[in-house]
PDB file of C-alpha atoms in Angstrom:
ATOM      1  CA  MET A 223     180.804 -39.839  44.689  1.00 74.00           C
ATOM      2  CA  ALA A 224     177.294 -41.049  45.489  1.00 88.00           C
ATOM      3  CA  LYS A 225     176.529 -41.117  49.209  1.00 97.00           C
ATOM      4  CA  ILE A 226     176.046 -44.837  49.903  1.00 98.00           C
ATOM      5  CA  HIS A 227     175.564 -46.144  53.423  1.00 98.00           C
ATOM      6  CA  ALA A 228     178.087 -48.760  54.482  1.00 98.00           C
ATOM      7  CA  THR A 229     175.361 -51.387  54.932  1.00 98.00           C
ATOM      8  CA  ALA A 230     173.794 -50.857  51.498  1.00 98.00           C
ATOM      9  CA  ILE A 231     174.526 -53.297  48.679  1.00 98.00           C
ATOM     10  CA  VAL A 232     174.990 -51.597  45.316  1.00 98.00           C
ATOM     11  CA  ASP A 233     175.995 -53.704  42.333  1.00 98.00           C
ATOM     12  CA  SER A 234     179.104 -52.435  40.598  1.00 97.00           C
ATOM     13  CA  LYS A 235     177.235 -52.318  37.272  1.00 98.00           C
ATOM     14  CA  ALA A 236     174.497 -50.012  38.572  1.00 98.00           C
ATOM     15  CA  GLN A 237     174.674 -46.453  37.188  1.00 98.00           C
ATOM     16  CA  LEU A 238     174.226 -43.867  39.945  1.00 98.00           C
ATOM     17  CA  ASP A 239     174.669 -40.128  39.586  1.00 98.00           C
ATOM     18  CA  ASP A 240     177.297 -38.717  41.946  1.00 97.00           C
ATOM     19  CA  SER A 241     174.587 -36.873  43.919  1.00 98.00           C
ATOM     20  CA  VAL A 242     172.443 -39.954  44.654  1.00 98.00           C
ATOM     21  CA  GLU A 243     171.959 -41.063  48.265  1.00 98.00           C
ATOM     22  CA  ILE A 244     171.389 -44.709  49.226  1.00 98.00           C
ATOM     23  CA  GLY A 245     170.230 -45.479  52.759  1.00 98.00           C
ATOM     24  CA  PRO A 246     171.066 -48.304  55.174  1.00 98.00           C
ATOM     25  CA  TYR A 247     170.432 -51.892  54.076  1.00 98.00           C
ATOM     26  CA  SER A 248     169.063 -50.937  50.664  1.00 98.00           C
ATOM     27  CA  VAL A 249     169.869 -53.127  47.662  1.00 98.00           C
ATOM     28  CA  ILE A 250     170.484 -51.763  44.138  1.00 98.00           C
ATOM     29  CA  GLY A 251     170.702 -54.255  41.260  1.00 98.00           C
ATOM     30  CA  PRO A 252     173.075 -54.303  38.271  1.00 98.00           C
ATOM     31  CA  ASN A 253     170.653 -52.965  35.650  1.00 98.00           C
ATOM     32  CA  VAL A 254     169.477 -49.944  37.640  1.00 98.00           C
ATOM     33  CA  VAL A 255     170.062 -46.339  36.544  1.00 98.00           C
ATOM     34  CA  ILE A 256     169.361 -43.545  39.061  1.00 98.00           C
ATOM     35  CA  GLY A 257     169.468 -39.843  38.203  1.00 98.00           C
ATOM     36  CA  ALA A 258     170.718 -36.799  40.052  1.00 98.00           C
ATOM     37  CA  ARG A 259     169.713 -35.959  43.616  1.00 98.00           C
ATOM     38  CA  THR A 260     167.446 -38.978  44.017  1.00 98.00           C
ATOM     39  CA  VAL A 261     167.337 -40.234  47.601  1.00 98.00           C
ATOM     40  CA  VAL A 262     166.721 -43.912  48.352  1.00 98.00           C
ATOM     41  CA  GLY A 263     165.828 -44.492  51.992  1.00 98.00           C
ATOM     42  CA  PRO A 264     166.645 -47.525  54.143  1.00 98.00           C
ATOM     43  CA  HIS A 265     165.589 -51.083  53.327  1.00 98.00           C
ATOM     44  CA  VAL A 266     164.570 -50.329  49.723  1.00 98.00           C
ATOM     45  CA  VAL A 267     165.158 -52.902  46.972  1.00 98.00           C
ATOM     46  CA  ILE A 268     165.545 -51.572  43.421  1.00 99.00           C
ATOM     47  CA  GLU A 269     166.160 -54.275  40.832  1.00 98.00           C
ATOM     48  CA  GLY A 270     165.354 -55.302  37.262  1.00 98.00           C
ATOM     49  CA  ASN A 271     165.859 -53.059  34.251  1.00 98.00           C
ATOM     50  CA  THR A 272     164.844 -49.934  36.132  1.00 98.00           C
ATOM     51  CA  THR A 273     165.580 -46.349  35.121  1.00 98.00           C
ATOM     52  CA  ILE A 274     164.859 -43.581  37.626  1.00 99.00           C
ATOM     53  CA  GLY A 275     165.117 -39.872  36.916  1.00 98.00           C
ATOM     54  CA  CYS A 276     166.149 -36.915  39.067  1.00 98.00           C
ATOM     55  CA  ASP A 277     165.011 -35.594  42.455  1.00 98.00           C
ATOM     56  CA  ASN A 278     162.965 -38.613  43.477  1.00 99.00           C
ATOM     57  CA  LYS A 279     162.493 -39.666  47.089  1.00 98.00           C
ATOM     58  CA  PHE A 280     161.963 -43.331  48.029  1.00 98.00           C
ATOM     59  CA  PHE A 281     160.915 -44.038  51.587  1.00 98.00           C
ATOM     60  CA  GLN A 282     161.729 -47.232  53.442  1.00 98.00           C
ATOM     61  CA  PHE A 283     160.686 -50.794  52.609  1.00 98.00           C
ATOM     62  CA  SER A 284     159.617 -50.380  48.971  1.00 98.00           C
ATOM     63  CA  SER A 285     160.200 -53.005  46.250  1.00 98.00           C
ATOM     64  CA  ILE A 286     160.898 -51.316  42.925  1.00 99.00           C
ATOM     65  CA  GLY A 287     161.465 -53.104  39.604  1.00 98.00           C
ATOM     66  CA  ALA A 288     160.711 -56.672  40.673  1.00 98.00           C
ATOM     67  CA  ALA A 289     159.510 -59.260  38.162  1.00 98.00           C
ATOM     68  CA  PRO A 290     155.869 -58.909  37.067  1.00 98.00           C
ATOM     69  CA  GLN A 291     153.248 -60.917  38.897  1.00 97.00           C
ATOM     70  CA  ASP A 292     152.184 -62.589  35.665  1.00 96.00           C
ATOM     71  CA  LYS A 293     152.482 -66.313  34.972  1.00 95.00           C
ATOM     72  CA  LYS A 294     153.240 -65.565  31.321  1.00 94.00           C
ATOM     73  CA  TRP A 295     156.479 -63.795  32.235  1.00 95.00           C
ATOM     74  CA  ASN A 296     159.420 -66.018  31.365  1.00 96.00           C
ATOM     75  CA  GLY A 297     162.409 -63.919  32.306  1.00 96.00           C
ATOM     76  CA  GLU A 298     162.238 -61.467  29.384  1.00 96.00           C
ATOM     77  CA  PRO A 299     164.207 -58.223  29.909  1.00 95.00           C
ATOM     78  CA  THR A 300     161.237 -55.927  30.460  1.00 98.00           C
ATOM     79  CA  ARG A 301     161.553 -52.516  32.083  1.00 98.00           C
ATOM     80  CA  LEU A 302     160.346 -50.007  34.667  1.00 98.00           C
ATOM     81  CA  THR A 303     160.834 -46.268  34.126  1.00 98.00           C
ATOM     82  CA  ILE A 304     160.249 -43.558  36.716  1.00 99.00           C
ATOM     83  CA  GLY A 305     160.517 -39.865  35.858  1.00 98.00           C
ATOM     84  CA  ASP A 306     161.517 -36.884  37.987  1.00 99.00           C
ATOM     85  CA  ARG A 307     160.453 -35.391  41.332  1.00 98.00           C
ATOM     86  CA  ASN A 308     158.296 -38.297  42.453  1.00 99.00           C
ATOM     87  CA  THR A 309     157.659 -39.080  46.115  1.00 98.00           C
ATOM     88  CA  ILE A 310     157.229 -42.800  46.777  1.00 98.00           C
ATOM     89  CA  ARG A 311     156.279 -43.655  50.325  1.00 98.00           C
ATOM     90  CA  GLU A 312     156.627 -46.793  52.432  1.00 98.00           C
ATOM     91  CA  PHE A 313     155.965 -50.374  51.272  1.00 98.00           C
ATOM     92  CA  CYS A 314     155.199 -49.594  47.620  1.00 98.00           C
ATOM     93  CA  THR A 315     155.594 -52.316  44.979  1.00 98.00           C
ATOM     94  CA  PHE A 316     156.266 -51.397  41.342  1.00 98.00           C
ATOM     95  CA  ASN A 317     156.787 -54.224  38.826  1.00 98.00           C
ATOM     96  CA  THR A 318     158.408 -54.288  35.391  1.00 98.00           C
ATOM     97  CA  GLY A 319     156.362 -54.860  32.210  1.00 98.00           C
ATOM     98  CA  THR A 320     155.667 -57.915  30.076  1.00 98.00           C
ATOM     99  CA  VAL A 321     156.331 -58.682  26.420  1.00 97.00           C
ATOM    100  CA  GLN A 322     152.609 -59.273  25.940  1.00 96.00           C
ATOM    101  CA  ASP A 323     152.132 -55.490  26.231  1.00 97.00           C
ATOM    102  CA  LYS A 324     154.469 -52.504  25.935  1.00 94.00           C
ATOM    103  CA  GLY A 325     157.230 -54.263  27.842  1.00 98.00           C
ATOM    104  CA  VAL A 326     157.531 -51.337  30.231  1.00 98.00           C
ATOM    105  CA  THR A 327     155.785 -50.022  33.320  1.00 98.00           C
ATOM    106  CA  SER A 328     156.076 -46.241  33.502  1.00 98.00           C
ATOM    107  CA  LEU A 329     155.494 -43.475  36.030  1.00 99.00           C
ATOM    108  CA  GLY A 330     155.816 -39.859  34.911  1.00 98.00           C
ATOM    109  CA  ASN A 331     156.874 -36.766  36.864  1.00 99.00           C
ATOM    110  CA  ASP A 332     155.771 -35.017  40.051  1.00 99.00           C
ATOM    111  CA  ASN A 333     153.619 -37.846  41.358  1.00 99.00           C
ATOM    112  CA  TRP A 334     152.820 -38.373  45.038  1.00 98.00           C
ATOM    113  CA  ILE A 335     152.557 -42.111  45.735  1.00 98.00           C
ATOM    114  CA  SER A 336     151.491 -42.935  49.292  1.00 98.00           C
ATOM    115  CA  ALA A 337     152.186 -46.059  51.333  1.00 98.00           C
ATOM    116  CA  TYR A 338     151.299 -49.589  50.228  1.00 98.00           C
ATOM    117  CA  VAL A 339     150.505 -48.648  46.615  1.00 98.00           C
ATOM    118  CA  HIS A 340     150.873 -51.468  44.088  1.00 98.00           C
ATOM    119  CA  LEU A 341     151.691 -50.546  40.479  1.00 98.00           C
ATOM    120  CA  ALA A 342     151.497 -53.719  38.434  1.00 98.00           C
ATOM    121  CA  HIS A 343     153.142 -54.714  35.167  1.00 98.00           C
ATOM    122  CA  ASP A 344     152.653 -52.595  32.043  1.00 98.00           C
ATOM    123  CA  CYS A 345     150.822 -49.779  33.826  1.00 98.00           C
ATOM    124  CA  GLN A 346     151.247 -46.340  32.280  1.00 98.00           C
ATOM    125  CA  VAL A 347     150.837 -43.514  34.803  1.00 98.00           C
ATOM    126  CA  GLY A 348     151.127 -39.864  33.826  1.00 98.00           C
ATOM    127  CA  SER A 349     152.306 -36.878  35.862  1.00 98.00           C
ATOM    128  CA  ASN A 350     151.044 -34.890  38.851  1.00 98.00           C
ATOM    129  CA  THR A 351     148.907 -37.747  40.143  1.00 98.00           C
ATOM    130  CA  ILE A 352     148.146 -38.509  43.790  1.00 98.00           C
ATOM    131  CA  PHE A 353     147.722 -42.099  44.942  1.00 98.00           C
ATOM    132  CA  SER A 354     146.545 -42.356  48.541  1.00 98.00           C
ATOM    133  CA  ASN A 355     147.378 -45.260  50.846  1.00 98.00           C
ATOM    134  CA  ASN A 356     146.655 -48.759  49.562  1.00 98.00           C
ATOM    135  CA  ALA A 357     145.568 -47.785  46.039  1.00 98.00           C
ATOM    136  CA  GLN A 358     145.972 -50.996  44.060  1.00 98.00           C
ATOM    137  CA  ILE A 359     146.514 -50.852  40.299  1.00 98.00           C
ATOM    138  CA  ALA A 360     146.329 -54.093  38.308  1.00 98.00           C
ATOM    139  CA  GLY A 361     148.257 -54.817  35.117  1.00 98.00           C
ATOM    140  CA  HIS A 362     147.937 -52.905  31.832  1.00 98.00           C
ATOM    141  CA  VAL A 363     146.113 -49.941  33.417  1.00 98.00           C
ATOM    142  CA  GLU A 364     146.489 -46.435  31.930  1.00 98.00           C
ATOM    143  CA  ILE A 365     146.119 -43.419  34.224  1.00 98.00           C
ATOM    144  CA  GLY A 366     146.230 -39.860  32.915  1.00 98.00           C
ATOM    145  CA  ASP A 367     147.775 -36.707  34.348  1.00 98.00           C
ATOM    146  CA  TRP A 368     146.387 -35.124  37.534  1.00 98.00           C
ATOM    147  CA  VAL A 369     144.295 -38.169  38.490  1.00 98.00           C
ATOM    148  CA  ILE A 370     143.627 -38.639  42.201  1.00 98.00           C
ATOM    149  CA  MET A 371     143.231 -42.171  43.525  1.00 98.00           C
ATOM    150  CA  SER A 372     141.824 -42.187  47.050  1.00 98.00           C
ATOM    151  CA  GLY A 373     142.714 -44.690  49.742  1.00 98.00           C
ATOM    152  CA  PHE A 374     141.928 -48.371  49.097  1.00 98.00           C
ATOM    153  CA  ALA A 375     140.730 -47.682  45.548  1.00 98.00           C
ATOM    154  CA  ASN A 376     141.427 -50.595  43.220  1.00 97.00           C
ATOM    155  CA  VAL A 377     141.499 -50.820  39.440  1.00 98.00           C
ATOM    156  CA  HIS A 378     140.846 -53.880  37.264  1.00 97.00           C
ATOM    157  CA  GLN A 379     143.426 -54.766  34.637  1.00 97.00           C
ATOM    158  CA  PHE A 380     143.257 -52.997  31.240  1.00 98.00           C
ATOM    159  CA  CYS A 381     141.155 -50.098  32.575  1.00 98.00           C
ATOM    160  CA  LYS A 382     141.832 -46.509  31.510  1.00 98.00           C
ATOM    161  CA  ILE A 383     141.362 -43.450  33.711  1.00 98.00           C
ATOM    162  CA  GLY A 384     141.304 -40.081  31.963  1.00 98.00           C
ATOM    163  CA  ALA A 385     143.145 -36.959  33.078  1.00 98.00           C
ATOM    164  CA  HIS A 386     141.835 -34.988  36.076  1.00 98.00           C
ATOM    165  CA  ALA A 387     139.480 -37.764  37.191  1.00 98.00           C
ATOM    166  CA  PHE A 388     138.893 -38.284  40.918  1.00 98.00           C
ATOM    167  CA  VAL A 389     138.413 -41.826  42.238  1.00 98.00           C
ATOM    168  CA  GLY A 390     136.882 -41.947  45.704  1.00 97.00           C
ATOM    169  CA  MET A 391     137.874 -44.014  48.733  1.00 97.00           C
ATOM    170  CA  SER A 392     137.418 -47.794  48.474  1.00 97.00           C
ATOM    171  CA  THR A 393     136.140 -47.506  44.912  1.00 97.00           C
ATOM    172  CA  SER A 394     136.280 -50.674  42.812  1.00 96.00           C
ATOM    173  CA  LEU A 395     136.839 -49.882  39.132  1.00 97.00           C
ATOM    174  CA  THR A 396     136.149 -52.454  36.432  1.00 97.00           C
ATOM    175  CA  GLN A 397     135.454 -50.038  33.554  1.00 97.00           C
ATOM    176  CA  ASP A 398     137.087 -46.965  32.049  1.00 98.00           C
ATOM    177  CA  VAL A 399     136.699 -43.456  33.482  1.00 98.00           C
ATOM    178  CA  PRO A 400     136.494 -40.429  31.143  1.00 98.00           C
ATOM    179  CA  PRO A 401     138.562 -37.322  31.903  1.00 98.00           C
ATOM    180  CA  PHE A 402     137.348 -34.908  34.600  1.00 98.00           C
ATOM    181  CA  VAL A 403     134.808 -37.341  36.113  1.00 98.00           C
ATOM    182  CA  LEU A 404     134.366 -37.798  39.861  1.00 98.00           C
ATOM    183  CA  LEU A 405     133.247 -41.224  40.975  1.00 96.00           C
ATOM    184  CA  ASN A 406     133.139 -43.611  43.901  1.00 95.00           C
ATOM    185  CA  GLY A 407     131.442 -46.728  45.176  1.00 94.00           C
ATOM    186  CA  ASN A 408     131.628 -50.474  44.760  1.00 92.00           C
ATOM    187  CA  PRO A 409     130.743 -50.938  41.990  1.00 91.00           C
ATOM    188  CA  ALA A 410     131.854 -47.482  40.894  1.00 96.00           C
ATOM    189  CA  GLN A 411     129.327 -44.841  39.927  1.00 96.00           C
ATOM    190  CA  ALA A 412     129.871 -41.410  38.368  1.00 97.00           C
ATOM    191  CA  HIS A 413     128.830 -38.450  40.523  1.00 97.00           C
ATOM    192  CA  GLY A 414     129.602 -35.421  38.382  1.00 97.00           C
ATOM    193  CA  VAL A 415     132.686 -33.437  37.424  1.00 98.00           C
ATOM    194  CA  ASN A 416     135.812 -32.973  39.556  1.00 98.00           C
ATOM    195  CA  ILE A 417     135.069 -29.254  39.851  1.00 97.00           C
ATOM    196  CA  GLU A 418     137.208 -28.483  42.907  1.00 96.00           C
ATOM    197  CA  GLY A 419     140.244 -30.110  41.338  1.00 97.00           C
ATOM    198  CA  LEU A 420     139.751 -28.169  38.117  1.00 98.00           C
ATOM    199  CA  LYS A 421     139.431 -24.859  39.995  1.00 97.00           C
ATOM    200  CA  ARG A 422     142.663 -25.546  41.867  1.00 97.00           C
ATOM    201  CA  ARG A 423     144.464 -26.191  38.576  1.00 97.00           C
ATOM    202  CA  GLY A 424     143.351 -22.916  37.021  1.00 98.00           C
ATOM    203  CA  PHE A 425     140.594 -24.014  34.669  1.00 98.00           C
ATOM    204  CA  THR A 426     138.384 -21.096  33.683  1.00 98.00           C
ATOM    205  CA  ARG A 427     134.669 -20.864  34.401  1.00 97.00           C
ATOM    206  CA  GLU A 428     133.980 -21.290  30.682  1.00 98.00           C
ATOM    207  CA  GLN A 429     136.091 -24.436  30.507  1.00 98.00           C
ATOM    208  CA  ILE A 430     134.442 -25.952  33.575  1.00 98.00           C
ATOM    209  CA  ASN A 431     130.978 -25.154  32.250  1.00 98.00           C
ATOM    210  CA  GLY A 432     131.895 -26.792  28.946  1.00 98.00           C
ATOM    211  CA  ILE A 433     133.104 -29.904  30.768  1.00 98.00           C
ATOM    212  CA  ARG A 434     129.854 -30.013  32.751  1.00 98.00           C
ATOM    213  CA  THR A 435     127.857 -29.788  29.537  1.00 98.00           C
ATOM    214  CA  ALA A 436     129.890 -32.633  28.045  1.00 98.00           C
ATOM    215  CA  TYR A 437     129.339 -34.691  31.191  1.00 98.00           C
ATOM    216  CA  LYS A 438     125.581 -34.201  30.928  1.00 98.00           C
ATOM    217  CA  LEU A 439     125.622 -35.308  27.295  1.00 97.00           C
ATOM    218  CA  ILE A 440     127.398 -38.523  28.278  1.00 97.00           C
ATOM    219  CA  TYR A 441     125.606 -39.285  31.539  1.00 97.00           C
ATOM    220  CA  ARG A 442     122.287 -37.414  31.766  1.00 95.00           C
ATOM    221  CA  SER A 443     120.923 -37.113  28.246  1.00 95.00           C
ATOM    222  CA  GLY A 444     119.852 -40.722  27.655  1.00 95.00           C
ATOM    223  CA  LEU A 445     122.023 -40.884  24.538  1.00 95.00           C
ATOM    224  CA  THR A 446     123.911 -43.993  23.492  1.00 94.00           C
ATOM    225  CA  LEU A 447     127.678 -43.605  23.462  1.00 92.00           C
ATOM    226  CA  GLU A 448     127.697 -43.248  19.686  1.00 94.00           C
ATOM    227  CA  GLU A 449     125.017 -40.579  19.885  1.00 96.00           C
ATOM    228  CA  ALA A 450     126.948 -38.871  22.689  1.00 96.00           C
ATOM    229  CA  LYS A 451     130.081 -38.728  20.522  1.00 96.00           C
ATOM    230  CA  THR A 452     128.128 -36.937  17.800  1.00 97.00           C
ATOM    231  CA  ALA A 453     126.606 -34.527  20.312  1.00 98.00           C
ATOM    232  CA  LEU A 454     130.021 -33.840  21.837  1.00 98.00           C
ATOM    233  CA  GLN A 455     131.470 -33.060  18.438  1.00 97.00           C
ATOM    234  CA  ALA A 456     128.725 -30.500  17.845  1.00 98.00           C
ATOM    235  CA  GLU A 457     129.259 -28.994  21.305  1.00 97.00           C
ATOM    236  CA  GLU A 458     132.997 -28.808  20.666  1.00 97.00           C
ATOM    237  CA  ALA A 459     132.386 -26.718  17.546  1.00 97.00           C
ATOM    238  CA  ALA A 460     129.865 -24.498  19.329  1.00 97.00           C
ATOM    239  CA  ASN A 461     132.000 -23.867  22.427  1.00 97.00           C
ATOM    240  CA  PRO A 462     135.537 -22.801  21.434  1.00 97.00           C
ATOM    241  CA  ALA A 463     136.436 -21.746  25.009  1.00 97.00           C
ATOM    242  CA  ALA A 464     136.134 -25.373  26.149  1.00 98.00           C
ATOM    243  CA  ALA A 465     136.750 -27.136  22.827  1.00 98.00           C
ATOM    244  CA  GLU A 466     140.002 -28.776  23.973  1.00 98.00           C
ATOM    245  CA  GLN A 467     138.415 -30.253  27.090  1.00 98.00           C
ATOM    246  CA  ILE A 468     135.284 -31.447  25.273  1.00 98.00           C
ATOM    247  CA  ARG A 469     137.458 -32.993  22.569  1.00 98.00           C
ATOM    248  CA  SER A 470     139.457 -34.935  25.151  1.00 98.00           C
ATOM    249  CA  MET A 471     136.245 -36.418  26.554  1.00 98.00           C
ATOM    250  CA  ARG A 472     134.955 -37.307  23.092  1.00 97.00           C
ATOM    251  CA  GLU A 473     138.237 -38.886  22.027  1.00 97.00           C
ATOM    252  CA  PHE A 474     138.398 -40.884  25.247  1.00 97.00           C
ATOM    253  CA  LEU A 475     135.082 -42.503  24.395  1.00 96.00           C
ATOM    254  CA  GLY A 476     136.648 -43.680  21.161  1.00 93.00           C
ATOM    255  CA  THR A 477     139.556 -45.372  22.939  1.00 93.00           C
ATOM    256  CA  ALA A 478     137.688 -46.944  25.866  1.00 93.00           C
ATOM    257  CA  THR A 479     138.029 -50.724  25.665  1.00 91.00           C
ATOM    258  CA  ARG A 480     136.068 -51.902  28.709  1.00 94.00           C
ATOM    259  CA  GLY A 481     133.107 -49.563  28.416  1.00 94.00           C
ATOM    260  CA  ILE A 482     132.869 -46.562  30.712  1.00 97.00           C
ATOM    261  CA  VAL A 483     131.566 -46.265  34.255  1.00 96.00           C
ATOM    262  CA  ARG A 484     128.119 -44.922  33.550  1.00 90.00           C
TER     263      ARG A 484
END
């Protein structure tokens, strides 16, 4: 049987694995599914159509799966999904999606989410990310794998942040961020490639050099974005050791909808 504190309120329709732990005064709604070995600390509210995977840890005072903060929401059965092995610290707020978008807010696996983080409706967050305290993510934002959001960084709705990007402290983002880029400021400005992060994740010297070349084509060459795409395609063909990374930067430019921080 799941280990449920006597003061917790767990709806009889909620689906909890037998190894789940629910702390004092927490509230679990009827449409919640929680996977094996997940631990929910005290004073946590999990509601809505929320599915949570295995080995997650929720610290106290978080609100998970509440209705989206969107005036267009009219009670539709939208969802929140959370993967495996995520750490979610104090006072976080994750909302469900809206029918105007995918209808689901999602968080992948192995993410470290610090205190006071807001993940708004319809956000799509990958895996292995780090969100420092008070990172605030507006609706419809897409964030790739291995992204680091520093403390008090905030992201405008509909922005996209590519994999392995690093967003500095108190940065205000209103445009998209290509993969591997390091940036900060208000308004945000690009300041090179997230080299230290790439080294820690095992990228080779050849791959990092290829990413740096791609960065220079986008940011330092004076090319328009269309010209940069063509140049990146040529560099991709000429540099097979880093072709995958260069391709991801080129393809990101083709999907950016708000322009890129440049």
